[in-house]
CSV table of C-alpha atoms in Angstrom, one decimal:
chain,number,residue,atom,x,y,z
A,222,GLY,CA,-58.1,-38.5,-49.4
A,223,SER,CA,-54.6,-38.9,-50.5
A,224,SER,CA,-51.8,-36.8,-49.2
A,225,PRO,CA,-50.0,-34.3,-51.5
A,226,PRO,CA,-47.4,-35.8,-53.7
A,227,PRO,CA,-43.7,-35.5,-52.8
A,228,PRO,CA,-41.8,-32.6,-54.5
A,229,LEU,CA,-40.8,-33.2,-58.1
A,230,TRP,CA,-38.2,-30.5,-58.0
A,231,ARG,CA,-36.6,-28.1,-55.6
A,232,GLU,CA,-39.3,-25.6,-54.8
A,233,HIS,CA,-39.1,-22.4,-56.6
A,234,PRO,CA,-38.3,-19.6,-54.2
A,235,CYS,CA,-41.4,-17.8,-55.3
A,236,MET,CA,-43.7,-20.8,-55.0
A,237,THR,CA,-45.3,-20.0,-51.7
A,238,ASN,CA,-48.4,-20.4,-49.6
A,239,VAL,CA,-48.6,-17.1,-47.8
A,240,ALA,CA,-49.7,-17.5,-44.2
A,241,SER,CA,-50.6,-13.9,-43.6
A,242,PRO,CA,-50.7,-10.9,-45.9
A,243,PRO,CA,-48.1,-8.2,-45.4
A,244,ALA,CA,-49.2,-5.0,-43.5
A,245,GLN,CA,-48.1,-2.8,-46.4
A,246,PRO,CA,-47.7,-4.3,-49.9
A,247,LEU,CA,-44.7,-3.0,-51.8
A,248,ILE,CA,-46.5,-1.4,-54.7
A,249,SER,CA,-45.4,1.7,-56.5
A,250,PRO,CA,-47.9,4.6,-56.9
A,251,SER,CA,-48.1,3.9,-60.7
A,252,GLN,CA,-49.2,0.3,-60.0
A,253,ARG,CA,-51.7,1.1,-57.1
A,254,ALA,CA,-54.8,1.1,-59.3
A,255,ALA,CA,-53.9,-2.1,-61.1
A,256,TYR,CA,-52.9,-3.8,-57.8
A,257,GLU,CA,-56.2,-2.9,-56.1
A,258,ARG,CA,-58.3,-4.1,-59.1
A,259,LEU,CA,-56.3,-7.4,-59.4
A,260,CYS,CA,-56.8,-8.0,-55.6
A,261,ALA,CA,-60.5,-7.4,-56.0
A,262,ILE,CA,-60.7,-9.8,-58.9
A,263,ALA,CA,-58.7,-12.4,-57.0
A,264,ARG,CA,-60.9,-12.2,-54.0
A,265,ALA,CA,-64.1,-12.4,-56.1
A,266,TYR,CA,-62.9,-15.3,-58.1
A,267,ILE,CA,-61.7,-17.3,-55.2
A,268,HIS,CA,-64.8,-16.7,-53.1
A,269,THR,CA,-67.3,-17.7,-55.9
A,270,ASN,CA,-69.0,-21.1,-55.8
A,271,PHE,CA,-68.8,-22.1,-59.4
A,272,GLU,CA,-70.9,-25.2,-58.9
A,273,ARG,CA,-74.0,-22.9,-58.5
A,274,LEU,CA,-73.4,-21.1,-61.8
A,275,PRO,CA,-74.8,-22.2,-65.1
A,276,ILE,CA,-71.5,-21.5,-66.8
A,277,GLN,CA,-67.8,-22.0,-65.9
A,278,PRO,CA,-66.0,-18.7,-66.0
A,279,ARG,CA,-62.3,-18.6,-66.6
A,280,GLY,CA,-60.2,-16.7,-64.1
A,281,ASN,CA,-57.6,-15.5,-66.6
A,282,VAL,CA,-56.4,-11.9,-66.4
A,283,PHE,CA,-53.9,-10.5,-68.8
A,284,ILE,CA,-51.5,-7.8,-67.6
A,285,VAL,CA,-50.0,-5.8,-70.4
A,286,GLY,CA,-46.9,-3.7,-70.2
A,287,PRO,CA,-43.3,-3.4,-71.5
A,288,SER,CA,-40.5,-5.4,-69.9
A,289,GLY,CA,-39.3,-4.1,-66.6
A,290,THR,CA,-42.6,-2.4,-65.6
A,291,GLY,CA,-43.2,-4.8,-62.6
A,292,LYS,CA,-45.8,-7.3,-63.9
A,293,THR,CA,-44.1,-10.2,-62.1
A,294,HIS,CA,-43.8,-8.1,-58.9
A,295,LEU,CA,-47.4,-7.1,-59.2
A,296,ALA,CA,-48.6,-10.7,-59.5
A,297,GLN,CA,-46.5,-11.7,-56.5
A,298,GLN,CA,-47.8,-8.9,-54.4
A,299,VAL,CA,-51.4,-9.7,-55.3
A,300,ALA,CA,-50.9,-13.4,-54.2
A,301,SER,CA,-49.2,-12.2,-51.0
A,302,SER,CA,-51.9,-9.7,-50.2
A,303,THR,CA,-54.8,-12.1,-50.9
A,304,GLY,CA,-53.1,-15.1,-49.2
A,305,LEU,CA,-53.1,-17.2,-52.4
A,306,ALA,CA,-50.4,-19.9,-53.1
A,307,TYR,CA,-48.2,-18.5,-55.9
A,308,LEU,CA,-46.5,-20.2,-58.8
A,309,PRO,CA,-44.6,-18.2,-61.4
A,310,ILE,CA,-44.1,-19.9,-64.7
A,311,SER,CA,-42.0,-18.4,-67.6
A,312,VAL,CA,-43.2,-19.4,-71.0
A,313,SER,CA,-39.6,-19.2,-72.3
A,314,GLU,CA,-38.6,-21.9,-69.8
A,315,TRP,CA,-41.7,-24.2,-70.4
A,316,VAL,CA,-40.6,-27.8,-71.0
A,317,VAL,CA,-43.2,-29.7,-72.9
A,318,THR,CA,-44.5,-33.1,-71.8
A,319,GLY,CA,-42.4,-36.0,-73.0
A,320,ALA,CA,-39.3,-33.9,-73.3
A,321,SER,CA,-36.4,-33.1,-71.0
A,322,GLN,CA,-34.2,-30.1,-71.1
A,323,ARG,CA,-30.9,-30.9,-69.4
A,324,GLY,CA,-32.7,-32.8,-66.7
A,325,ALA,CA,-35.3,-30.0,-66.1
A,326,PRO,CA,-38.7,-31.4,-65.1
A,327,THR,CA,-41.5,-30.9,-67.6
A,328,THR,CA,-43.8,-28.1,-66.7
A,329,TRP,CA,-47.2,-29.9,-66.4
A,330,PRO,CA,-46.1,-32.3,-63.6
A,331,MET,CA,-44.8,-29.2,-61.7
A,332,ILE,CA,-48.2,-27.5,-62.1
A,333,TRP,CA,-49.9,-30.7,-61.0
A,334,GLN,CA,-47.8,-30.9,-57.9
A,335,PHE,CA,-48.4,-27.3,-57.0
A,336,LEU,CA,-52.2,-27.7,-57.4
A,337,MET,CA,-52.1,-30.9,-55.2
A,338,GLN,CA,-49.9,-29.3,-52.6
A,339,PHE,CA,-52.1,-26.3,-52.1
A,340,ALA,CA,-55.5,-28.0,-52.9
A,341,LYS,CA,-56.7,-27.4,-49.3
A,342,THR,CA,-55.8,-23.7,-49.2
A,343,GLU,CA,-58.1,-20.9,-50.0
A,344,GLY,CA,-56.8,-20.7,-53.6
A,345,CYS,CA,-53.9,-20.4,-55.9
A,346,LEU,CA,-52.5,-17.8,-58.3
A,347,ILE,CA,-50.4,-18.9,-61.3
A,348,PHE,CA,-48.4,-16.2,-63.0
A,349,LEU,CA,-47.7,-17.1,-66.6
A,350,ASP,CA,-44.9,-14.7,-67.6
A,351,GLU,CA,-43.8,-13.9,-71.2
A,352,LEU,CA,-47.0,-15.2,-72.8
A,353,ASP,CA,-46.2,-13.0,-75.8
A,354,LYS,CA,-43.4,-15.4,-76.6
A,355,ILE,CA,-45.7,-18.1,-77.9
A,356,GLY,CA,-47.4,-18.1,-81.3
A,357,ARG,CA,-44.7,-16.4,-83.3
A,358,ARG,CA,-43.9,-17.2,-86.9
A,359,ASN,CA,-41.7,-20.0,-88.1
A,360,GLN,CA,-43.0,-22.4,-85.4
A,361,GLY,CA,-41.3,-25.8,-85.2
A,362,ASP,CA,-42.7,-28.8,-83.5
A,363,TRP,CA,-41.4,-27.7,-80.0
A,364,THR,CA,-43.2,-24.3,-80.3
A,365,ARG,CA,-46.4,-25.9,-81.5
A,366,TYR,CA,-46.4,-28.4,-78.6
A,367,GLN,CA,-45.6,-25.6,-76.2
A,368,THR,CA,-48.4,-23.4,-77.5
A,369,THR,CA,-50.9,-26.3,-77.1
A,370,GLU,CA,-49.8,-26.9,-73.5
A,371,VAL,CA,-49.9,-23.3,-72.5
A,372,PHE,CA,-53.4,-22.9,-74.1
A,373,SER,CA,-54.5,-26.1,-72.2
A,374,LEU,CA,-53.5,-24.3,-69.0
A,375,LEU,CA,-55.5,-21.2,-69.9
A,376,ASP,CA,-58.4,-23.5,-70.8
A,377,ARG,CA,-58.1,-25.2,-67.4
A,378,ARG,CA,-57.3,-28.7,-68.9
A,379,ILE,CA,-54.5,-30.8,-67.5
A,380,PRO,CA,-53.1,-33.3,-70.0
A,381,ARG,CA,-53.6,-37.0,-69.2
A,382,ASN,CA,-50.8,-39.6,-69.2
A,383,LEU,CA,-48.5,-37.4,-67.1
A,384,ASN,CA,-45.5,-39.0,-65.4
A,385,ASP,CA,-43.9,-37.8,-62.2
A,386,SER,CA,-40.1,-37.2,-61.8
A,387,ASP,CA,-39.5,-40.9,-61.3
A,388,GLY,CA,-41.2,-41.8,-64.5
A,389,GLU,CA,-44.3,-43.2,-62.7
A,390,ARG,CA,-47.7,-42.5,-64.2
A,391,ILE,CA,-49.8,-40.0,-62.3
A,392,SER,CA,-53.2,-41.5,-61.6
A,393,GLU,CA,-56.3,-40.3,-63.5
A,394,SER,CA,-58.0,-39.5,-60.2
A,395,SER,CA,-55.1,-37.4,-59.0
A,396,ILE,CA,-55.1,-35.5,-62.3
A,397,GLU,CA,-58.8,-34.9,-62.0
A,398,ALA,CA,-58.4,-33.6,-58.4
A,399,ALA,CA,-55.7,-31.2,-59.5
A,400,GLU,CA,-57.9,-30.1,-62.5
A,401,SER,CA,-60.7,-29.4,-60.1
A,402,VAL,CA,-58.4,-27.0,-58.1
A,403,LEU,CA,-57.3,-25.4,-61.4
A,404,LYS,CA,-60.9,-24.9,-62.5
A,405,SER,CA,-62.4,-23.7,-59.2
A,406,LYS,CA,-59.7,-22.2,-57.0
A,407,THR,CA,-57.0,-20.9,-59.3
A,408,LEU,CA,-56.6,-17.4,-60.8
A,409,ILE,CA,-54.2,-17.2,-63.7
A,410,LEU,CA,-52.4,-13.9,-64.4
A,411,ALA,CA,-50.4,-13.6,-67.6
């Protein structure tokens, strides 16, 4: 096997592989029921052997609530409590493949690196924040490309022909390995 790729960017402070869950999660009483249910879903999803199933379920869970209600915090606490590697992604900051925004890396290579880095762990949790920002009226090309890429993530498909931060092509076998982690060991909360 190949070793995880070198970092494409400075690691996001929330991108973690939690070694041990906290003794007491920081959850408000109003979030307790949602937290417990999401933890149960995460554990069930991560401990299911999908190769034995006749279908491939998608582990996408949508958290609905107004801004400021703690959806991001809830996702982070679920990852922490279940020991899952955690990657928060904001749709409003998504940089489409083939574009550069003031030197920011495109989002898909960042996701690929995260999946490769934590492939040998028990599982991963990707939190896709501000999903409601896509699919609005008056879409230009950027928004259409962004919508397609976000839906590819939700469908567990990694685009081919990705380049790393040095402009080098990411191998097909490496993309397939990351896609396997995305399909079998990654819960997506949005």
